[in-house]
Tab-separated table of C-alpha atoms and ligand atoms in Angstrom:
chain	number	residue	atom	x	y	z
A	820	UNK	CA	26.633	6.099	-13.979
A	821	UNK	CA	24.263	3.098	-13.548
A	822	UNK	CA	21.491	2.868	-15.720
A	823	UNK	CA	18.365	3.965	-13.630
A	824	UNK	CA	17.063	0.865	-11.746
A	825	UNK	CA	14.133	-0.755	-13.691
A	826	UNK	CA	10.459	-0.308	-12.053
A	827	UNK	CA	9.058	-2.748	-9.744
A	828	UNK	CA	5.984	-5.020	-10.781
A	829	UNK	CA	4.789	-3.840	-7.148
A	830	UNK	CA	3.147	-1.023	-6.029
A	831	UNK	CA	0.984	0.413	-3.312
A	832	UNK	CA	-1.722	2.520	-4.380
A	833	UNK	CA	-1.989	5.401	-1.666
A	834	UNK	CA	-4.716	7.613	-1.764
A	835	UNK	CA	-3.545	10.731	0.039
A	836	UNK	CA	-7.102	12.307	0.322
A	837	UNK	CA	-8.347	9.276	1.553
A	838	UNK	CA	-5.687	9.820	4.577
A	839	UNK	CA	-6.224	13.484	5.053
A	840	UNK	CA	-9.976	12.585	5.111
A	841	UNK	CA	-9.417	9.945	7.861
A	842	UNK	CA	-6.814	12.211	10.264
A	843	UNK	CA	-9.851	15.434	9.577
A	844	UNK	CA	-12.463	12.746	11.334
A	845	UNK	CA	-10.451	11.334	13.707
A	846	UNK	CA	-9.491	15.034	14.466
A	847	UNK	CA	-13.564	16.081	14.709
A	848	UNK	CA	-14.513	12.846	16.785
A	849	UNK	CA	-11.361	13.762	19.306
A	850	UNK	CA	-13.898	16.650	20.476
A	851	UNK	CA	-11.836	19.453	22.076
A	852	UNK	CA	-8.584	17.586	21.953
A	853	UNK	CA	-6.386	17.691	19.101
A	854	UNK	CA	-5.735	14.282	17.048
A	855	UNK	CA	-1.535	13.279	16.845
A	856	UNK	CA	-0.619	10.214	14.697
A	857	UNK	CA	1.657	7.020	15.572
A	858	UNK	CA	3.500	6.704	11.945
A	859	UNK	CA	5.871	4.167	14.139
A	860	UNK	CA	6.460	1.021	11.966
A	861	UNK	CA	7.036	3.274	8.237
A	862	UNK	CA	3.721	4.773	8.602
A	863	UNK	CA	2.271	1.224	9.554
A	864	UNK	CA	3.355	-0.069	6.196
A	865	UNK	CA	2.527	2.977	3.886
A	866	UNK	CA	5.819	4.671	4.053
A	867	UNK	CA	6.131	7.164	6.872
A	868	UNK	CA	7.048	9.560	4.618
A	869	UNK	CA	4.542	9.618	2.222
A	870	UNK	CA	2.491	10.004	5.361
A	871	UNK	CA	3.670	12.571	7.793
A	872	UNK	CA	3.648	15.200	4.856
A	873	UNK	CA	-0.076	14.387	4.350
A	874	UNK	CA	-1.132	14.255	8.148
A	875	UNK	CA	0.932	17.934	8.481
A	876	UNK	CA	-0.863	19.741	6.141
A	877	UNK	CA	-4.092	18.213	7.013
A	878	UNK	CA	-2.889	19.969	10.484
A	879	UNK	CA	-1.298	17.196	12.485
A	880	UNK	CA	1.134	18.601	14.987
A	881	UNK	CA	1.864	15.721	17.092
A	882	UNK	CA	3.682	12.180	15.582
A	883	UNK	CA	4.827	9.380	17.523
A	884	UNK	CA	7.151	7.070	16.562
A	885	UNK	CA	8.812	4.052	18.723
A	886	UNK	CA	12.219	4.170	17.737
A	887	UNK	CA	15.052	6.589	17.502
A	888	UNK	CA	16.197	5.486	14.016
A	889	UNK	CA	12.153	6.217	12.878
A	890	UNK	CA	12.272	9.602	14.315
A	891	UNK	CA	15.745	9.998	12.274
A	892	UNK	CA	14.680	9.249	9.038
A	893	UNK	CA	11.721	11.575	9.299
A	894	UNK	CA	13.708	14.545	10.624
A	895	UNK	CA	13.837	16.620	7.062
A	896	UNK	CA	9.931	16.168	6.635
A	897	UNK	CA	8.755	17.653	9.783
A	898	UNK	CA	9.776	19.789	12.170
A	899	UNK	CA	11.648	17.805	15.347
A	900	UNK	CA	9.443	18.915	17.851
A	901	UNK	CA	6.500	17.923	16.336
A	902	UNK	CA	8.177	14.603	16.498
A	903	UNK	CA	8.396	12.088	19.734
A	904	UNK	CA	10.025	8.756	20.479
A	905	UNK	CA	7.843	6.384	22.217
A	906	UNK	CA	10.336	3.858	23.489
A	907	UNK	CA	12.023	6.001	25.204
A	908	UNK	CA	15.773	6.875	25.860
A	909	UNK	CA	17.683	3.891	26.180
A	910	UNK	CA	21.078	5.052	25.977
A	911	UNK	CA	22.444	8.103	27.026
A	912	UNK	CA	23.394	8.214	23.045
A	913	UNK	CA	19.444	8.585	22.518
A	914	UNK	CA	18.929	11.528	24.961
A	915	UNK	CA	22.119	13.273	23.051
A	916	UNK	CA	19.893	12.674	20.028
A	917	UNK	CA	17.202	13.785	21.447
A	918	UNK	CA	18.906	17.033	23.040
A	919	UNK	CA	20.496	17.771	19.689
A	920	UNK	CA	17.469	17.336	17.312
A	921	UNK	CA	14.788	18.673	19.308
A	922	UNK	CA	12.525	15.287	18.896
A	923	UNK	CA	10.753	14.693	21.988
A	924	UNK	CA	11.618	11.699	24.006
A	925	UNK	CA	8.683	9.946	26.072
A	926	UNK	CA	10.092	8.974	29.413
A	927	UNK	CA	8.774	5.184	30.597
A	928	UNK	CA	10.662	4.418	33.585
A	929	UNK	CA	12.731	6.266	36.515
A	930	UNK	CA	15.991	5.324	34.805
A	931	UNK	CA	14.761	7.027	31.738
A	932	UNK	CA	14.086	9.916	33.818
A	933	UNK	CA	17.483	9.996	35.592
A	934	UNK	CA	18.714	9.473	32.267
A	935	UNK	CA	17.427	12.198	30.523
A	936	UNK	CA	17.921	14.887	33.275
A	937	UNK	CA	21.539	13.737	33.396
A	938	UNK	CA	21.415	14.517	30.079
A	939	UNK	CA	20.249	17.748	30.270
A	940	UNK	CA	16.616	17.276	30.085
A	941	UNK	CA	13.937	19.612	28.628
A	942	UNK	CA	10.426	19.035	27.249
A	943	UNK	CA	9.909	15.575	27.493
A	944	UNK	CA	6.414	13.375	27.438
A	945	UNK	CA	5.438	10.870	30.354
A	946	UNK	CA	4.109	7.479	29.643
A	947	UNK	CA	2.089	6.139	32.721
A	948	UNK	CA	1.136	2.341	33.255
A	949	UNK	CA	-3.002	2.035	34.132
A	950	UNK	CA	-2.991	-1.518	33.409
A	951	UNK	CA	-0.958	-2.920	30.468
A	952	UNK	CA	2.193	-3.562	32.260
A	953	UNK	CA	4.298	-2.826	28.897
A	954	UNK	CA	5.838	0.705	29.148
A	955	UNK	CA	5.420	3.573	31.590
A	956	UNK	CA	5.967	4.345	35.351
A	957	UNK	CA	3.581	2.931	37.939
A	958	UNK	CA	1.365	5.228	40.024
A	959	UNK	CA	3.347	4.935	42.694
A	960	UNK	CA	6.164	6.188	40.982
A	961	UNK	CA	4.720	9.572	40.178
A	962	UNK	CA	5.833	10.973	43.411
A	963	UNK	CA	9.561	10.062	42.738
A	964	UNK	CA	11.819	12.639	42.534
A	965	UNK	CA	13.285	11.552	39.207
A	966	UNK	CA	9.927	12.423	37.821
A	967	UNK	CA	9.279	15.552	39.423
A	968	UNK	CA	12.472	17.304	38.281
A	969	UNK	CA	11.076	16.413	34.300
A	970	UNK	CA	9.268	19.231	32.305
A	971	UNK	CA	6.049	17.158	31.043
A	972	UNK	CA	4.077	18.251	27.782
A	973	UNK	CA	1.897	15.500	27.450
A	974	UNK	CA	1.176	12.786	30.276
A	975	UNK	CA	0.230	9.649	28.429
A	976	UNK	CA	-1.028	6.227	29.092
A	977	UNK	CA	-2.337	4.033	26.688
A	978	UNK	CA	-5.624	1.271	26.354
A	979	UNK	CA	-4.975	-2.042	26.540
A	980	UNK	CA	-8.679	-3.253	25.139
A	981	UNK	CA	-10.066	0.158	23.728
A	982	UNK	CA	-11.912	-2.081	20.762
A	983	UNK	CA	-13.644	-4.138	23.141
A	984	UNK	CA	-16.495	-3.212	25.939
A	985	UNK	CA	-14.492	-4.112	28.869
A	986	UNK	CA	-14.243	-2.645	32.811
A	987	UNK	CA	-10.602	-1.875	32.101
A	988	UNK	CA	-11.091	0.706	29.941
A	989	UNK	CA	-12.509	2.962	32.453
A	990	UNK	CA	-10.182	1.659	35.473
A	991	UNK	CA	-7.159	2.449	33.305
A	992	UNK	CA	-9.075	5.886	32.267
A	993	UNK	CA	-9.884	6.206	36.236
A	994	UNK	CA	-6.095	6.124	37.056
A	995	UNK	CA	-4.943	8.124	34.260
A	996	UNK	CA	-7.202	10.971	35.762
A	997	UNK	CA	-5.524	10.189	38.834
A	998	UNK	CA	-2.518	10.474	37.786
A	999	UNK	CA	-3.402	13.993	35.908
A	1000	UNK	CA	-4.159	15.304	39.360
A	1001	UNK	CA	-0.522	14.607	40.669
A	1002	UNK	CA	1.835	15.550	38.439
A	1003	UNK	CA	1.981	19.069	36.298
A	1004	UNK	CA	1.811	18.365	33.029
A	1005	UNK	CA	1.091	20.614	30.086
A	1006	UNK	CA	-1.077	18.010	27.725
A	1007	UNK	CA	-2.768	14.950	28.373
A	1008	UNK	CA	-3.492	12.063	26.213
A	1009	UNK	CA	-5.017	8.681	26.474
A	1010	UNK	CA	-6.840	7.404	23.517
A	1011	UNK	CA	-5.440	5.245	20.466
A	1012	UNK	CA	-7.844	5.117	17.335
A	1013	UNK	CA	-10.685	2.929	19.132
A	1014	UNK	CA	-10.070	4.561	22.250
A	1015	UNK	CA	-11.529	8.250	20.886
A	1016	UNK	CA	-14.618	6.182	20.242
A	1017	UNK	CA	-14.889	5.728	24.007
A	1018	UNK	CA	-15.939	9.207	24.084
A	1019	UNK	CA	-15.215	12.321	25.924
A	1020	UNK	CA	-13.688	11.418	29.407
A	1021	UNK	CA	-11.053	9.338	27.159
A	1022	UNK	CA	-10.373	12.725	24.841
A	1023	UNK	CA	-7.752	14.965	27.158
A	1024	UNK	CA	-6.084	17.195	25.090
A	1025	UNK	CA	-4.612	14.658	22.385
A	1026	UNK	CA	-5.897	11.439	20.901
A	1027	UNK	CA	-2.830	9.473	19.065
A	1028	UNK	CA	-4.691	7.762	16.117
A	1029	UNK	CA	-3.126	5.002	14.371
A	1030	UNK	CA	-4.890	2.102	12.049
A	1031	UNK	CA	-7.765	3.794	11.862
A	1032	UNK	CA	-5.479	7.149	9.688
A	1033	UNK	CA	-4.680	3.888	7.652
A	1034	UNK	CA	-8.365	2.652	6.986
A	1035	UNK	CA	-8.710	0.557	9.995
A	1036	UNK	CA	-11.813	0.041	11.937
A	1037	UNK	CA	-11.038	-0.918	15.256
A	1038	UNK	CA	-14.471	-0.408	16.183
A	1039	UNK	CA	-17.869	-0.939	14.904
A	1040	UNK	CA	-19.542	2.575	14.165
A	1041	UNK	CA	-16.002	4.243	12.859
A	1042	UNK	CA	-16.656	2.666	9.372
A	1043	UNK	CA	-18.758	5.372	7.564
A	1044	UNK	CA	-16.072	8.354	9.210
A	1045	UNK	CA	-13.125	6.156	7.592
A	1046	UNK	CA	-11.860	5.230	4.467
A	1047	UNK	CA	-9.412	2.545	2.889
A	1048	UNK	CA	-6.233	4.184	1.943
A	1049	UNK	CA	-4.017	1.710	0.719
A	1050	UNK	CA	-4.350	-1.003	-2.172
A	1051	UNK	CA	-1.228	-3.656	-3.050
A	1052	UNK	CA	-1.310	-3.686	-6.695
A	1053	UNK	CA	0.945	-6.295	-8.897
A	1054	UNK	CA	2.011	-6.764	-12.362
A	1055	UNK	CA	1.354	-9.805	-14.111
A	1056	UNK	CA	4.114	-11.570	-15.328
A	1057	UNK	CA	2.960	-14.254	-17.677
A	1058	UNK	CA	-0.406	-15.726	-19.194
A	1059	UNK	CA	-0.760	-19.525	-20.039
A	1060	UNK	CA	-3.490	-21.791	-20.866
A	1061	UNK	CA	-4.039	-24.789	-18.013
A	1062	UNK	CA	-5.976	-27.812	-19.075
A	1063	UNK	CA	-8.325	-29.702	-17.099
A	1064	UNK	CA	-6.853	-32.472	-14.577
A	1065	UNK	CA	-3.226	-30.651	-14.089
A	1066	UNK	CA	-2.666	-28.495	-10.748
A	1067	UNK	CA	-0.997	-25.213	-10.061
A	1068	UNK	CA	1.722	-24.195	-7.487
A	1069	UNK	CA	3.659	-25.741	-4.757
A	1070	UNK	CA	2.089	-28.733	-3.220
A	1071	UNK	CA	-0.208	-28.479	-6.292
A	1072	UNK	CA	-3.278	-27.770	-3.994
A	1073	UNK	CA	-5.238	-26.578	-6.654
A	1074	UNK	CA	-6.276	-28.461	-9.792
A	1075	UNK	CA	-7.946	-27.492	-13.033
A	1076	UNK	CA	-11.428	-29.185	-12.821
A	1077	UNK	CA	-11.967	-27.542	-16.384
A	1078	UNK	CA	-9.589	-25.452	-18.774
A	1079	UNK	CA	-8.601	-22.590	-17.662
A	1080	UNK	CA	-6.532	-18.953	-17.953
A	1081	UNK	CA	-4.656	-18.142	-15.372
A	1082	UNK	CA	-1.809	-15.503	-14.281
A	1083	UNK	CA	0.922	-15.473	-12.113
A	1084	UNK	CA	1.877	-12.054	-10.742
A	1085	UNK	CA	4.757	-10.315	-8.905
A	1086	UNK	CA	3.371	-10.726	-5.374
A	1087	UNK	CA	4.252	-13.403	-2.990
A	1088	UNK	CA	4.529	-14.108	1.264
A	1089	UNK	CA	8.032	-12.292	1.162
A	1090	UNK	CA	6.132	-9.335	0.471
A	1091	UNK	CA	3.996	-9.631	3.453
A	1092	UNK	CA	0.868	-11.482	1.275
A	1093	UNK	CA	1.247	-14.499	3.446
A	1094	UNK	CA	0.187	-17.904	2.624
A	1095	UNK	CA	-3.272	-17.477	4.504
A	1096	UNK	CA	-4.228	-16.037	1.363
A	1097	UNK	CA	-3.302	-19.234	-0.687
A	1098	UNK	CA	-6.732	-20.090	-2.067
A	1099	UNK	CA	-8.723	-17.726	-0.718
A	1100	UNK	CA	-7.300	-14.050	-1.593
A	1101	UNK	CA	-9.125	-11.793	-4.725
A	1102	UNK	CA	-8.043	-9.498	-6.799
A	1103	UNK	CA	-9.347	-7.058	-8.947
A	1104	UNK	CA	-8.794	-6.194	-12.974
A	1105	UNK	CA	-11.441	-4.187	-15.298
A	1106	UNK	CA	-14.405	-5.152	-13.189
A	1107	UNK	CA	-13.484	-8.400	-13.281
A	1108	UNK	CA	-13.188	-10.530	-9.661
A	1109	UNK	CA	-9.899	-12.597	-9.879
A	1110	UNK	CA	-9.297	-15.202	-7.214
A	1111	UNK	CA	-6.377	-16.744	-6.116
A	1112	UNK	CA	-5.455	-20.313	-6.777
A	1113	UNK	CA	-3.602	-22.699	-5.048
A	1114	UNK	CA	-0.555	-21.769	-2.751
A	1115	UNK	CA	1.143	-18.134	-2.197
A	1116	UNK	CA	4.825	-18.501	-2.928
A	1117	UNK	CA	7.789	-16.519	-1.797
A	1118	UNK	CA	7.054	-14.070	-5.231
A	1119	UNK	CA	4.798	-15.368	-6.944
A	1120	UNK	CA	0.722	-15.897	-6.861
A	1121	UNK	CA	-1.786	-17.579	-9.375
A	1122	UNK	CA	-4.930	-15.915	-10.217
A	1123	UNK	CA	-7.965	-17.430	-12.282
A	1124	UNK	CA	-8.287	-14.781	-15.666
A	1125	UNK	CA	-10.433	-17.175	-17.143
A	1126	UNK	CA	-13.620	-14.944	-17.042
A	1127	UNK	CA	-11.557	-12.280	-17.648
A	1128	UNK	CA	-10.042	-12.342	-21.324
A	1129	UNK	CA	-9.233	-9.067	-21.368
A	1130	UNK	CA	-6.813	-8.961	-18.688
A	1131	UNK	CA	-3.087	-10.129	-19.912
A	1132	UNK	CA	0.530	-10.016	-19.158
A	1133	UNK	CA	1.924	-6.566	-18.102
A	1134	UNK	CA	-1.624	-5.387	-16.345
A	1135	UNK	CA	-1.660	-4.341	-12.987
A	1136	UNK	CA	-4.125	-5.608	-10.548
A	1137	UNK	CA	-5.234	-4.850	-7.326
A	1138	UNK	CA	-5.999	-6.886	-4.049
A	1139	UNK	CA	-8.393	-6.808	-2.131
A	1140	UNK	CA	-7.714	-5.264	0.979
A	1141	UNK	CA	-10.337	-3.154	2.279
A	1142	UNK	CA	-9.404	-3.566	6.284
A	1143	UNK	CA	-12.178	-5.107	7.739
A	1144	UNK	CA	-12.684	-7.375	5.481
A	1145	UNK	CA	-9.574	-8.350	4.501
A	1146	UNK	CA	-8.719	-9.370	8.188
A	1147	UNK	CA	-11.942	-11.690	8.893
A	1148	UNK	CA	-10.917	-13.231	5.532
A	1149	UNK	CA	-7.120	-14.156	6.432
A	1150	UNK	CA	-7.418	-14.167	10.357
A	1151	UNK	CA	-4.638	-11.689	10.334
A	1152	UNK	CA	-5.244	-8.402	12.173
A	1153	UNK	CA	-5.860	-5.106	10.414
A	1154	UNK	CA	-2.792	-4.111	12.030
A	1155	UNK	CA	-0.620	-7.076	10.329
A	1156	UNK	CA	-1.965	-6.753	7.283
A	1157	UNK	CA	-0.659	-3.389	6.942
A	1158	UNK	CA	2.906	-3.435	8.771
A	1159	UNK	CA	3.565	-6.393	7.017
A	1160	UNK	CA	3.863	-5.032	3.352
A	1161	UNK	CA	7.318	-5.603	2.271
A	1162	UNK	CA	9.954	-3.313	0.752
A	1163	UNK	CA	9.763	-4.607	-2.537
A	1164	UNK	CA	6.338	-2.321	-2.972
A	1165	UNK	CA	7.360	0.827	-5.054
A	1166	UNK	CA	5.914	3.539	-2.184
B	166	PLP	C1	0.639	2.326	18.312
B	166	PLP	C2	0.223	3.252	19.381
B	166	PLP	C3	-0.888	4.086	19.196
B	166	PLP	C4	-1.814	3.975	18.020
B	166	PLP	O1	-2.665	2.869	18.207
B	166	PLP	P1	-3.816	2.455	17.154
B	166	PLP	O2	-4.498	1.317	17.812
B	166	PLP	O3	-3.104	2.061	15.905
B	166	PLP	O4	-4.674	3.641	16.957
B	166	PLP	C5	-1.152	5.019	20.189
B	166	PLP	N1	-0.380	5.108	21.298
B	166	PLP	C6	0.671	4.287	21.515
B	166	PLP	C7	1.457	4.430	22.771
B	166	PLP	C8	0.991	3.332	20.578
B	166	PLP	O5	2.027	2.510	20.803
């Protein structure tokens, strides 16, 4: 036997309530539908699952993933069915998958269709195009005979701008009611996180939250129903003493204008902290604020303890990251700065 592998000097705080908290009020401002969840991407970041155990007891029936290999890992923590596949069935491999497991593929094109009835078919979910030409059959197509020989739980299409106030979002919620009217369909869903804000008309019977289950705001008005969920914390790895007139880090962008104390910690851009942060990210230690200084490395960051003596080597601290507000500080979306947390974070 190996000895046990030695623990990282990364972690991501997760606060669990704080996610069943967010999927209950994304659940209550869905109305009369029910709220799913896209965990596609490892839970956007947090470890999908961490979170599909969460979102199921909370009383999440309905998780969407977008590839088969997500839906795979995921099959011993929820039941198959409650999972689907939002990409689609490829191969004629996937729709054996599919067939075998139970998980639910979501059809996006006539040759899925063909594909999947070939394959035997079953319960399957329809992705319709009303205006994003990315995924999903065309209006038109709905009449096609490859689609009308499919058994349809939930007829889906998805916003392209539901966090702005823009004219598409009711054309695209105009055809998607169209397209409700032609095809039989057990369940219908159109709204992403900002898209339940939209209001009722958006709602069918399922809303598939995403970012905003994570602590995202996507719009203004969701902030008091939602709460931060995730926190990068990082161990420091050594103290030292910097005096005034020398620099710190690659490209030595920063320099001491007085002495100062300052740690470098176990967090760097290869670990999705990117160098946007370099001289401008925070972190937090026994009430104390702890910027950044100078340049982000590859695994390694410098933060100012010199108002903070009683912060050493071997503390953990934690960044700033609160969703909002992390985003208009690094121009990254709330979206990035969640899927792009590395592996090296214990989850
Ligand atoms: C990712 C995704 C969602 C969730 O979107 P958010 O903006 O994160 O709420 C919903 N539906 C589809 C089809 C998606 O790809």
């Amino acid at each position: 036997m190996f000895p046990e592998f030695p623990a990282s000097a990364l972690r991501l705080a997760f606060d669990r309530d704080a996610l069943r908290s967010n999927w209950l009020a994304l659940d209550r401002l869905s109305g009369s539908a029910r709220a799913g969840a896209a965990v596609k991407a490892n839970g956007y970041g947090l470890g999908a699952r961490q979170v599909v155990p969460v979102l199921h007891a909370a009383g999440c029936h309905d998780f969407f993933v977008a590839h088969w290999g997500e839906a795979q890992d995921l099959l011993d923590c929820v039941s198959p069915a409650a999972l689907s596949v939002l990409h689609g069935p490829l191969t004629a491999q996937d729709a054996a998958f599919a067939r075998e497991t139970g998980v639910t593929p979501v059809i996006n094109s006539l040759a899925q269709a063909r594909r999947w009835t070939e394959a035997g078919g079953g319960r399957c979910h329809l992705m319709v195009d009303t205006g994003m030409n990315r995924l999903g059959i065309r209006l038109e197509e709905l009449g096609d005979e490859a689609i009308a020989a499919l058994d349809i739980d939930v007829l889906i299409s998805h916003l392209a701008s539901a966090e702005e106030e823009t004219d598409l979002n009711a054309v695209q919620c105009g055809r998607w009611q169209e397209a409700r009217k032609q095809i039989r369909h057990a369940r219908a869903s159109l709204a992403n996180s900002a898209g339940i804000a939209l209001g009722r008309d958006y709602h069918g019977d399922l809303t598939r939250p995403g970012i905003a289950l994570y602590g995202g705001v996507p719009r203004s008005g969701m902030e008091a129903d939602l709460q931060q969920v995730v926190r990068p914390e990082a161990a420091i790895l050594q103290v030292r003493e910097v005096p005034a007139g020398e620099t710190i880090g690659y490209n030595a962008t920063f320099t001491a204008t007085a002495p100062m104390r300052v740690g470098a910690i176990a967090l760097g851009y290869a670990d999705g902290y990117l160098r946007c942060w370099s001289d401008k990210g925070r972190f937090q230690a026994r009430g104390h604020d702890l910027p950044v200084l100078g340049r982000v490395s590859m695994d390694l960051t410098v933060v100012d303890l010199t108002h903070a003596p009683d912060v050493g080597e071997g503390d953990w601290i934690a960044a700033d990251y609160a969703l909002p507000a992390a985003a208009a500080a690094s121009g990254l979306s709330q979206y990035e700065l969640l899927t792009l947390l590395g592996r090296r974070f214990g989850r």
